[in-house]
CSV table of C-alpha atoms and ligand atoms in Angstrom, one decimal:
chain,number,residue,atom,x,y,z
A,1,UNK,CA,30.7,31.9,-14.8
A,2,UNK,CA,30.6,29.0,-12.4
A,3,UNK,CA,27.4,27.3,-12.2
A,4,UNK,CA,27.0,24.4,-9.7
A,5,UNK,CA,24.5,21.5,-10.2
A,6,UNK,CA,22.4,22.5,-7.2
A,7,UNK,CA,22.3,25.3,-4.7
A,8,UNK,CA,20.4,24.1,-1.6
A,9,UNK,CA,17.4,25.9,-0.1
A,10,UNK,CA,18.8,26.9,3.4
A,11,UNK,CA,17.6,29.1,6.2
A,12,UNK,CA,19.9,32.0,7.1
A,13,UNK,CA,21.5,31.8,10.6
A,14,UNK,CA,18.8,34.4,11.8
A,15,UNK,CA,16.2,32.3,10.7
A,16,UNK,CA,17.1,29.4,13.1
A,17,UNK,CA,19.0,31.1,15.7
A,18,UNK,CA,16.2,31.1,18.3
A,19,UNK,CA,15.4,27.4,18.2
A,20,UNK,CA,19.1,26.5,18.0
A,21,UNK,CA,19.8,28.5,21.0
A,22,UNK,CA,16.9,27.0,22.8
A,23,UNK,CA,18.0,23.4,22.3
A,24,UNK,CA,21.6,24.1,22.9
A,25,UNK,CA,20.7,25.7,26.2
A,26,UNK,CA,18.2,23.0,27.4
A,27,UNK,CA,20.1,20.0,26.0
A,28,UNK,CA,17.1,18.5,24.3
A,29,UNK,CA,18.8,17.9,20.9
A,30,UNK,CA,17.6,14.5,20.0
A,31,UNK,CA,15.4,11.6,21.1
A,32,UNK,CA,12.1,12.8,19.5
A,33,UNK,CA,11.9,16.3,21.1
A,34,UNK,CA,9.6,19.1,20.4
A,35,UNK,CA,10.9,19.9,16.9
A,36,UNK,CA,10.8,16.3,15.5
A,37,UNK,CA,7.3,16.1,16.8
A,38,UNK,CA,6.3,19.5,15.3
A,39,UNK,CA,7.9,18.5,12.0
A,40,UNK,CA,6.0,15.2,11.9
A,41,UNK,CA,2.7,17.0,12.8
A,42,UNK,CA,3.2,19.6,10.1
A,43,UNK,CA,4.2,17.2,7.4
A,44,UNK,CA,1.3,15.0,8.4
A,45,UNK,CA,-1.1,17.8,8.0
A,46,UNK,CA,0.5,18.9,4.7
A,47,UNK,CA,0.3,15.2,3.2
A,48,UNK,CA,-2.9,14.1,5.0
A,49,UNK,CA,-1.7,10.8,6.7
A,50,UNK,CA,0.8,9.8,9.3
A,51,UNK,CA,4.4,10.6,8.9
A,52,UNK,CA,7.6,9.3,10.7
A,53,UNK,CA,10.7,11.2,10.6
A,54,UNK,CA,13.9,9.2,10.1
A,55,UNK,CA,17.5,9.8,9.6
A,56,UNK,CA,17.6,9.4,5.7
A,57,UNK,CA,15.5,8.4,2.7
A,58,UNK,CA,17.4,5.1,2.4
A,59,UNK,CA,16.7,4.2,6.0
A,60,UNK,CA,13.1,5.1,5.5
A,61,UNK,CA,12.8,2.7,2.5
A,62,UNK,CA,14.5,0.0,4.5
A,63,UNK,CA,12.0,0.5,7.3
A,64,UNK,CA,9.0,0.8,5.1
A,65,UNK,CA,10.0,-2.4,3.3
A,66,UNK,CA,10.9,-4.3,6.6
A,67,UNK,CA,7.5,-3.2,8.1
A,68,UNK,CA,5.8,-5.7,5.9
A,69,UNK,CA,8.5,-8.3,6.1
A,70,UNK,CA,9.8,-10.7,3.4
A,71,UNK,CA,10.1,-14.4,3.5
A,72,UNK,CA,13.3,-15.9,2.0
A,73,UNK,CA,13.1,-15.7,-2.0
A,74,UNK,CA,10.3,-13.1,-2.0
A,75,UNK,CA,10.7,-10.6,-4.7
A,76,UNK,CA,10.3,-6.8,-5.1
A,77,UNK,CA,9.8,-5.3,-8.4
A,78,UNK,CA,11.3,-1.8,-8.9
A,79,UNK,CA,12.6,0.2,-11.9
A,80,UNK,CA,16.3,0.0,-12.7
A,81,UNK,CA,16.2,3.6,-13.6
A,82,UNK,CA,16.6,5.0,-10.1
A,83,UNK,CA,19.2,5.9,-7.5
A,84,UNK,CA,20.9,2.8,-6.3
A,85,UNK,CA,19.6,3.4,-2.8
A,86,UNK,CA,16.1,2.1,-3.9
A,87,UNK,CA,17.7,-1.3,-4.7
A,88,UNK,CA,20.0,-1.4,-1.7
A,89,UNK,CA,17.0,-1.0,0.6
A,90,UNK,CA,15.4,-4.1,-1.0
A,91,UNK,CA,18.3,-6.3,-0.4
A,92,UNK,CA,18.9,-4.9,3.2
A,93,UNK,CA,15.1,-5.6,3.9
A,94,UNK,CA,15.6,-9.3,2.7
A,95,UNK,CA,13.9,-9.0,-0.7
A,96,UNK,CA,15.2,-10.1,-4.0
A,97,UNK,CA,15.2,-7.2,-6.6
A,98,UNK,CA,13.4,-7.7,-10.0
A,99,UNK,CA,14.4,-4.8,-12.4
A,100,UNK,CA,11.4,-3.4,-14.5
A,101,UNK,CA,11.5,-1.1,-17.5
A,102,UNK,CA,10.5,2.6,-17.5
A,103,UNK,CA,8.2,4.4,-19.9
A,104,UNK,CA,9.1,7.5,-21.8
A,105,UNK,CA,8.6,9.5,-18.7
A,106,UNK,CA,11.3,7.6,-17.0
A,107,UNK,CA,8.9,6.1,-14.4
A,108,UNK,CA,7.9,2.6,-13.9
A,109,UNK,CA,6.2,1.1,-16.9
A,110,UNK,CA,2.8,-0.3,-16.1
A,111,UNK,CA,3.0,-2.8,-19.0
A,112,UNK,CA,6.2,-4.2,-17.9
A,113,UNK,CA,5.0,-4.3,-14.2
A,114,UNK,CA,2.0,-6.4,-15.4
A,115,UNK,CA,4.3,-8.5,-17.4
A,116,UNK,CA,6.7,-9.1,-14.4
A,117,UNK,CA,3.8,-9.8,-12.0
A,118,UNK,CA,2.9,-12.7,-14.3
A,119,UNK,CA,6.4,-13.9,-14.6
A,120,UNK,CA,7.1,-13.8,-10.9
A,121,UNK,CA,4.3,-14.9,-8.8
A,122,UNK,CA,6.5,-15.0,-5.7
A,123,UNK,CA,6.5,-11.1,-5.8
A,124,UNK,CA,5.8,-9.7,-2.4
A,125,UNK,CA,6.0,-5.9,-3.0
A,126,UNK,CA,6.3,-3.3,-5.8
A,127,UNK,CA,8.1,0.0,-5.7
A,128,UNK,CA,7.4,2.9,-8.0
A,129,UNK,CA,9.9,5.8,-8.2
A,130,UNK,CA,8.7,9.6,-8.7
A,131,UNK,CA,11.5,10.4,-11.0
A,132,UNK,CA,13.1,13.9,-10.6
A,133,UNK,CA,9.8,14.7,-8.8
A,134,UNK,CA,7.5,13.6,-11.6
A,135,UNK,CA,4.9,11.3,-9.9
A,136,UNK,CA,5.0,7.8,-11.3
A,137,UNK,CA,1.7,6.5,-13.0
A,138,UNK,CA,0.2,6.0,-9.6
A,139,UNK,CA,-3.5,5.2,-10.7
A,140,UNK,CA,-2.4,2.6,-13.2
A,141,UNK,CA,0.1,1.1,-10.9
A,142,UNK,CA,-2.3,0.9,-8.0
A,143,UNK,CA,-4.8,-0.7,-10.2
A,144,UNK,CA,-2.4,-3.4,-11.6
A,145,UNK,CA,-1.0,-4.3,-8.1
A,146,UNK,CA,-4.7,-4.4,-6.6
A,147,UNK,CA,-5.8,-6.7,-9.4
A,148,UNK,CA,-2.6,-8.9,-8.9
A,149,UNK,CA,-3.3,-9.0,-5.2
A,150,UNK,CA,-6.9,-10.1,-5.7
A,151,UNK,CA,-6.0,-12.8,-8.2
A,152,UNK,CA,-3.4,-14.2,-5.7
A,153,UNK,CA,-5.7,-13.8,-2.7
A,154,UNK,CA,-2.8,-12.3,-0.8
A,155,UNK,CA,-1.6,-8.6,-0.6
A,156,UNK,CA,1.1,-7.4,-2.6
A,157,UNK,CA,2.6,-4.4,-0.9
A,158,UNK,CA,3.0,-1.2,-2.8
A,159,UNK,CA,5.5,1.5,-2.0
A,160,UNK,CA,6.6,4.6,-3.7
A,161,UNK,CA,10.1,6.0,-3.6
A,162,UNK,CA,9.2,9.6,-3.3
A,163,UNK,CA,12.8,10.8,-2.3
A,164,UNK,CA,12.7,13.5,-5.0
A,165,UNK,CA,9.1,14.4,-4.7
A,166,UNK,CA,8.0,16.2,-1.5
A,167,UNK,CA,5.4,18.7,-2.8
A,168,UNK,CA,4.5,16.9,-6.0
A,169,UNK,CA,0.8,16.0,-6.8
A,170,UNK,CA,-1.3,14.4,-9.3
A,171,UNK,CA,-4.8,15.9,-10.0
A,172,UNK,CA,-4.8,17.5,-6.7
A,173,UNK,CA,-3.7,14.3,-4.8
A,174,UNK,CA,-0.4,14.8,-3.0
A,175,UNK,CA,2.5,12.4,-3.4
A,176,UNK,CA,2.8,10.6,0.1
A,177,UNK,CA,-0.9,9.4,-0.1
A,178,UNK,CA,-0.3,6.6,-2.6
A,179,UNK,CA,0.3,2.8,-2.0
A,180,UNK,CA,1.0,1.4,1.5
A,181,UNK,CA,3.6,3.9,2.2
A,182,UNK,CA,5.8,6.5,0.5
A,183,UNK,CA,9.3,7.5,1.5
A,184,UNK,CA,10.8,11.0,1.1
A,185,UNK,CA,14.5,12.0,1.3
A,186,UNK,CA,15.3,15.4,2.9
A,187,UNK,CA,18.9,15.5,1.9
A,188,UNK,CA,20.7,18.5,0.6
A,189,UNK,CA,19.9,18.1,-3.1
A,190,UNK,CA,16.1,17.7,-2.4
A,191,UNK,CA,13.3,20.4,-2.5
A,192,UNK,CA,12.4,20.0,1.1
A,193,UNK,CA,15.9,20.0,2.9
A,194,UNK,CA,16.7,19.0,6.5
A,195,UNK,CA,20.5,18.6,5.6
A,196,UNK,CA,20.1,14.9,6.1
A,197,UNK,CA,16.8,13.1,6.8
A,198,UNK,CA,13.9,11.1,5.6
A,199,UNK,CA,10.2,10.8,6.2
A,200,UNK,CA,7.8,7.9,5.7
A,201,UNK,CA,4.2,8.8,4.9
A,202,UNK,CA,1.4,6.3,5.4
A,203,UNK,CA,-2.2,6.0,6.0
A,204,UNK,CA,-1.9,2.6,7.7
A,205,UNK,CA,-1.3,3.4,11.4
A,206,UNK,CA,0.0,-0.1,12.1
A,207,UNK,CA,2.9,0.5,9.6
A,208,UNK,CA,3.6,3.9,11.1
A,209,UNK,CA,3.7,2.3,14.6
A,210,UNK,CA,6.2,-0.4,13.5
A,211,UNK,CA,8.5,2.1,11.7
A,212,UNK,CA,8.4,4.3,14.9
A,213,UNK,CA,9.8,1.3,16.8
A,214,UNK,CA,12.2,0.4,14.1
A,215,UNK,CA,14.0,3.8,14.1
A,216,UNK,CA,14.6,3.5,17.8
A,217,UNK,CA,16.3,0.2,17.9
A,218,UNK,CA,13.0,-1.7,18.0
A,219,UNK,CA,12.3,-0.6,21.7
A,220,UNK,CA,9.1,0.8,22.9
A,221,UNK,CA,10.2,1.9,26.4
A,222,UNK,CA,13.2,1.1,28.6
A,223,UNK,CA,15.5,-1.3,26.8
A,224,UNK,CA,12.9,-4.0,25.7
A,225,UNK,CA,13.1,-4.5,22.1
A,226,UNK,CA,9.6,-5.6,20.6
A,227,UNK,CA,10.8,-5.4,16.9
A,228,UNK,CA,13.9,-5.5,14.8
A,229,UNK,CA,15.3,-2.0,14.7
A,230,UNK,CA,18.2,0.4,14.2
A,231,UNK,CA,19.2,4.0,15.1
A,232,UNK,CA,17.2,5.8,12.5
A,233,UNK,CA,16.4,8.9,14.4
A,234,UNK,CA,16.2,12.6,13.2
A,235,UNK,CA,17.9,15.0,15.6
A,236,UNK,CA,16.2,18.3,16.6
A,237,UNK,CA,18.7,20.3,14.6
A,238,UNK,CA,17.7,18.6,11.4
A,239,UNK,CA,13.9,18.9,12.3
A,240,UNK,CA,14.4,22.7,12.8
A,241,UNK,CA,15.9,23.1,9.3
A,242,UNK,CA,13.2,20.9,7.8
A,243,UNK,CA,10.5,22.9,9.5
A,244,UNK,CA,11.8,26.1,8.3
A,245,UNK,CA,11.9,24.8,4.7
A,246,UNK,CA,8.4,23.2,5.0
A,247,UNK,CA,6.9,26.5,6.0
A,248,UNK,CA,8.2,28.2,2.7
A,249,UNK,CA,7.7,25.0,0.5
A,250,UNK,CA,4.8,26.5,-1.5
A,251,UNK,CA,7.0,29.5,-2.5
A,252,UNK,CA,9.9,27.2,-3.4
A,253,UNK,CA,7.7,25.1,-5.4
A,254,UNK,CA,6.1,27.9,-7.4
A,255,UNK,CA,9.5,29.5,-8.0
A,256,UNK,CA,10.9,26.2,-9.3
A,257,UNK,CA,8.1,25.6,-11.7
A,258,UNK,CA,8.3,29.1,-13.1
A,259,UNK,CA,12.1,28.7,-13.5
A,260,UNK,CA,11.7,25.3,-15.1
A,261,UNK,CA,9.3,26.6,-17.6
A,262,UNK,CA,11.5,29.3,-18.6
A,263,UNK,CA,14.5,26.8,-19.0
A,264,UNK,CA,12.5,24.4,-20.9
A,265,UNK,CA,11.4,27.2,-23.3
A,266,UNK,CA,14.9,28.4,-23.9
A,267,UNK,CA,16.3,24.8,-24.4
A,268,UNK,CA,13.6,23.9,-26.9
A,269,UNK,CA,14.1,27.1,-28.7
A,270,UNK,CA,18.0,26.9,-28.9
A,271,UNK,CA,18.9,23.3,-28.9
A,272,UNK,CA,17.9,19.9,-30.1
A,273,UNK,CA,17.9,18.4,-26.7
A,274,UNK,CA,14.6,16.9,-25.5
A,275,UNK,CA,13.0,18.2,-22.3
A,276,UNK,CA,11.2,15.6,-20.2
A,277,UNK,CA,7.3,15.2,-20.2
A,278,UNK,CA,5.4,17.1,-17.6
A,279,UNK,CA,1.7,16.3,-18.0
A,280,UNK,CA,-1.1,18.6,-17.1
A,281,UNK,CA,-2.6,18.2,-13.6
A,282,UNK,CA,0.8,17.4,-12.1
A,283,UNK,CA,2.7,19.5,-9.6
A,284,UNK,CA,6.3,18.8,-10.2
A,285,UNK,CA,9.2,19.5,-7.8
A,286,UNK,CA,11.7,19.5,-10.7
A,287,UNK,CA,14.2,18.2,-8.2
A,288,UNK,CA,16.4,17.7,-11.1
A,289,UNK,CA,16.2,19.3,-14.6
A,290,UNK,CA,17.2,16.5,-16.9
A,291,UNK,CA,17.3,16.6,-20.7
A,292,UNK,CA,17.8,13.8,-23.3
A,293,UNK,CA,20.4,14.0,-26.0
A,294,UNK,CA,18.7,13.0,-29.3
A,295,UNK,CA,19.1,9.3,-29.8
A,296,UNK,CA,21.5,9.4,-32.9
A,297,UNK,CA,23.7,11.6,-30.7
A,298,UNK,CA,23.8,9.6,-27.6
A,299,UNK,CA,27.5,8.8,-28.1
A,300,UNK,CA,28.1,12.6,-27.7
A,301,UNK,CA,26.5,12.8,-24.1
A,302,UNK,CA,29.8,12.6,-22.1
A,303,UNK,CA,31.6,15.0,-24.5
A,304,UNK,CA,28.8,17.5,-23.9
A,305,UNK,CA,29.2,17.0,-20.1
A,306,UNK,CA,32.9,17.6,-20.4
A,307,UNK,CA,32.5,20.6,-22.7
A,308,UNK,CA,30.1,22.2,-20.1
A,309,UNK,CA,32.5,21.4,-17.3
A,310,UNK,CA,35.3,23.2,-19.1
A,311,UNK,CA,33.1,26.4,-19.1
A,312,UNK,CA,32.3,26.3,-15.4
A,313,UNK,CA,28.9,24.3,-15.7
A,314,UNK,CA,28.5,21.3,-13.5
A,315,UNK,CA,26.2,18.6,-15.0
A,316,UNK,CA,25.7,14.7,-14.5
A,317,UNK,CA,24.5,11.8,-16.1
A,318,UNK,CA,21.8,11.0,-13.6
A,319,UNK,CA,21.1,8.0,-13.6
A,320,UNK,CA,23.9,6.2,-15.3
A,321,UNK,CA,24.6,3.3,-15.1
A,322,UNK,CA,21.0,2.0,-14.3
A,323,UNK,CA,21.0,-0.2,-11.3
A,324,UNK,CA,20.7,-3.5,-13.3
A,325,UNK,CA,24.1,-2.7,-15.0
A,326,UNK,CA,25.8,-1.8,-11.7
A,327,UNK,CA,28.6,-4.0,-10.6
A,328,UNK,CA,26.9,-5.1,-7.2
A,329,UNK,CA,23.4,-5.5,-8.8
A,330,UNK,CA,24.0,-7.1,-12.2
A,331,UNK,CA,23.8,-10.5,-10.7
A,332,UNK,CA,20.1,-9.9,-10.1
A,333,UNK,CA,19.4,-8.8,-13.8
A,334,UNK,CA,18.0,-11.6,-15.8
A,335,UNK,CA,17.2,-9.7,-19.0
A,336,UNK,CA,18.2,-6.7,-20.9
A,337,UNK,CA,16.1,-3.5,-20.4
A,338,UNK,CA,16.5,-1.7,-23.7
A,339,UNK,CA,14.6,1.4,-22.9
A,340,UNK,CA,16.3,2.0,-19.6
A,341,UNK,CA,19.7,1.4,-21.1
A,342,UNK,CA,19.0,3.8,-24.0
A,343,UNK,CA,17.7,6.6,-21.8
A,344,UNK,CA,20.4,6.2,-19.2
A,345,UNK,CA,22.8,6.8,-22.1
A,346,UNK,CA,21.1,10.0,-23.2
A,347,UNK,CA,20.4,11.7,-19.9
A,348,UNK,CA,22.2,15.0,-18.8
A,349,UNK,CA,21.0,16.6,-15.6
A,350,UNK,CA,21.7,20.3,-16.0
A,351,UNK,CA,22.3,22.8,-13.2
A,352,UNK,CA,18.9,23.9,-11.6
A,353,UNK,CA,18.0,25.4,-8.3
A,354,UNK,CA,15.2,27.7,-6.9
A,355,UNK,CA,17.6,30.7,-6.9
A,356,UNK,CA,18.9,30.2,-10.5
A,357,UNK,CA,19.0,33.5,-12.3
A,358,UNK,CA,17.9,34.2,-15.8
A,359,UNK,CA,21.5,35.1,-16.7
A,360,UNK,CA,22.8,31.7,-15.3
A,361,UNK,CA,20.1,29.8,-17.4
A,362,UNK,CA,20.9,31.7,-20.5
A,363,UNK,CA,24.6,31.0,-20.1
A,364,UNK,CA,23.9,27.2,-19.7
A,365,UNK,CA,21.6,27.2,-22.9
A,366,UNK,CA,24.2,29.2,-24.8
A,367,UNK,CA,26.9,26.7,-24.0
A,368,UNK,CA,24.6,23.8,-24.7
A,369,UNK,CA,23.9,25.3,-28.1
A,370,UNK,CA,27.6,26.0,-28.7
A,371,UNK,CA,28.4,22.4,-27.7
A,372,UNK,CA,25.9,21.2,-30.4
A,373,UNK,CA,27.6,23.3,-33.1
A,374,UNK,CA,31.0,22.1,-31.9
A,375,UNK,CA,29.9,18.4,-32.2
A,376,UNK,CA,27.9,19.0,-35.4
A,377,UNK,CA,24.7,17.9,-33.7
A,378,UNK,CA,22.2,20.6,-34.8
A,379,UNK,CA,19.6,19.0,-37.0
A,380,UNK,CA,17.6,22.1,-37.7
A,381,UNK,CA,17.5,25.6,-36.0
A,382,UNK,CA,14.0,25.5,-34.5
A,383,UNK,CA,11.8,22.9,-32.8
A,384,UNK,CA,9.0,20.9,-34.5
A,385,UNK,CA,10.6,18.1,-36.7
A,386,UNK,CA,12.8,15.2,-35.9
A,387,UNK,CA,14.6,15.2,-32.5
A,388,UNK,CA,13.5,18.6,-31.8
A,389,UNK,CA,10.0,17.8,-30.7
A,390,UNK,CA,10.1,18.5,-27.1
A,391,UNK,CA,7.0,17.1,-25.3
A,392,UNK,CA,7.3,19.3,-22.1
A,393,UNK,CA,3.8,20.6,-21.2
A,394,UNK,CA,3.7,23.5,-19.0
A,395,UNK,CA,0.4,22.8,-17.6
A,396,UNK,CA,-1.8,24.7,-20.1
A,397,UNK,CA,-2.1,22.4,-23.0
A,398,UNK,CA,-5.1,20.2,-23.7
A,399,UNK,CA,-4.4,16.6,-23.1
A,400,UNK,CA,-0.7,15.7,-23.1
A,401,UNK,CA,0.7,12.2,-22.9
A,402,UNK,CA,3.8,11.0,-21.2
A,403,UNK,CA,5.2,9.3,-24.2
A,404,UNK,CA,7.9,10.3,-26.7
A,405,UNK,CA,6.7,12.2,-29.6
B,1,PLP,C1,15.3,8.1,-5.9
B,1,PLP,C2,16.1,8.1,-4.6
B,1,PLP,N1,15.9,7.2,-3.8
B,1,PLP,C3,16.5,7.2,-2.5
B,1,PLP,C4,17.3,8.2,-2.2
B,1,PLP,C5,18.1,8.1,-0.9
B,1,PLP,O1,17.9,9.1,0.0
B,1,PLP,P1,18.9,9.5,1.2
B,1,PLP,O2,20.1,10.1,0.5
B,1,PLP,O3,18.1,10.5,2.0
B,1,PLP,O4,19.2,8.3,1.9
B,1,PLP,C6,17.7,9.2,-3.2
B,1,PLP,C7,18.6,10.3,-2.8
B,1,PLP,O5,19.2,10.9,-3.6
B,1,PLP,C8,17.0,9.3,-4.4
B,1,PLP,O6,17.1,10.1,-5.2
């Protein structure tokens, strides 16, 4: 069997034939036409704020950060356990990255954030990342950043990199409504796909207005730049695909959650791998299905990935190395991040997609279990003790935490 890491959710040709024919015939294929406007108004209605469609998540992050502006030497706190694009955007926007630890849920640690805000009074912004679609600890982070802003008598901006989390929510509040702005990616591996693309969501109209200028070379009309800017436009083709997927997003999300619950159950029953926490009250896109190799077996991680590859199963160490250990970024790291480093050596992102069949899932789990036998990793046959205590909550347990058991 050949099982890819992802299979994107795409429309059929018939699904998009009519709008594609329309724009090819009338030539209105870009420059904020009817479909980009429609995509913005439907995503804004879904999220409950203003949205600005852009060419990628990275460009969206760059614009969101640049819309508040940084003076030389101003710092931006972000978790090191993220895709490198989060940190790249900070540098391009003129900020200095300060790398924070994550908690056991692999999102920004509120305790470390508090510590870093004390250590770095010149912090101008904070970015939380909704890892794999699991919302960061938004309420705690908003509280800490709000208190630090009041103490300093100046605003510290708060952004969320929501690249992986379109459709996630916490206690009924949608991701996209937190902080000063949140930024989604709509690239091929995401749950809401427009092929390539990004979306900035904000409830601050002045930021939305600036970002609209920024994505259009900084110009308002004619050729008169009012602001810094680039070409960050979304084309009509991309918007048509995004719109199609947006209209079936609830179905995609429900299917992914059902599929993820089944996968988690099988993995917990048949392997010693730990499934990541999923607290109650959270809607999770499960953009990636990531498991942790038990700590004592971390050195087997790459062999397991290789073992799976030899049996036609694509998996990744996502995210390794963490950003503060990457060649380009280690010069900004001024301390070790033990938790981040340990987790990034234990993660395996397994194949997962909306259309994944029971048979495909069972094959992956069978091969994981086989790998464990091969490498002498099994600690006991069933969950409960030792490393087997998975903490995934499928939404119906009483009051789960996010921390490792
Ligand atoms: C956490 C995170 N941030 C940013 C990005 C960048 O998004 P894009 O590829 O649309 O530029 C990604 C994309 O994978 C991501 O996972």
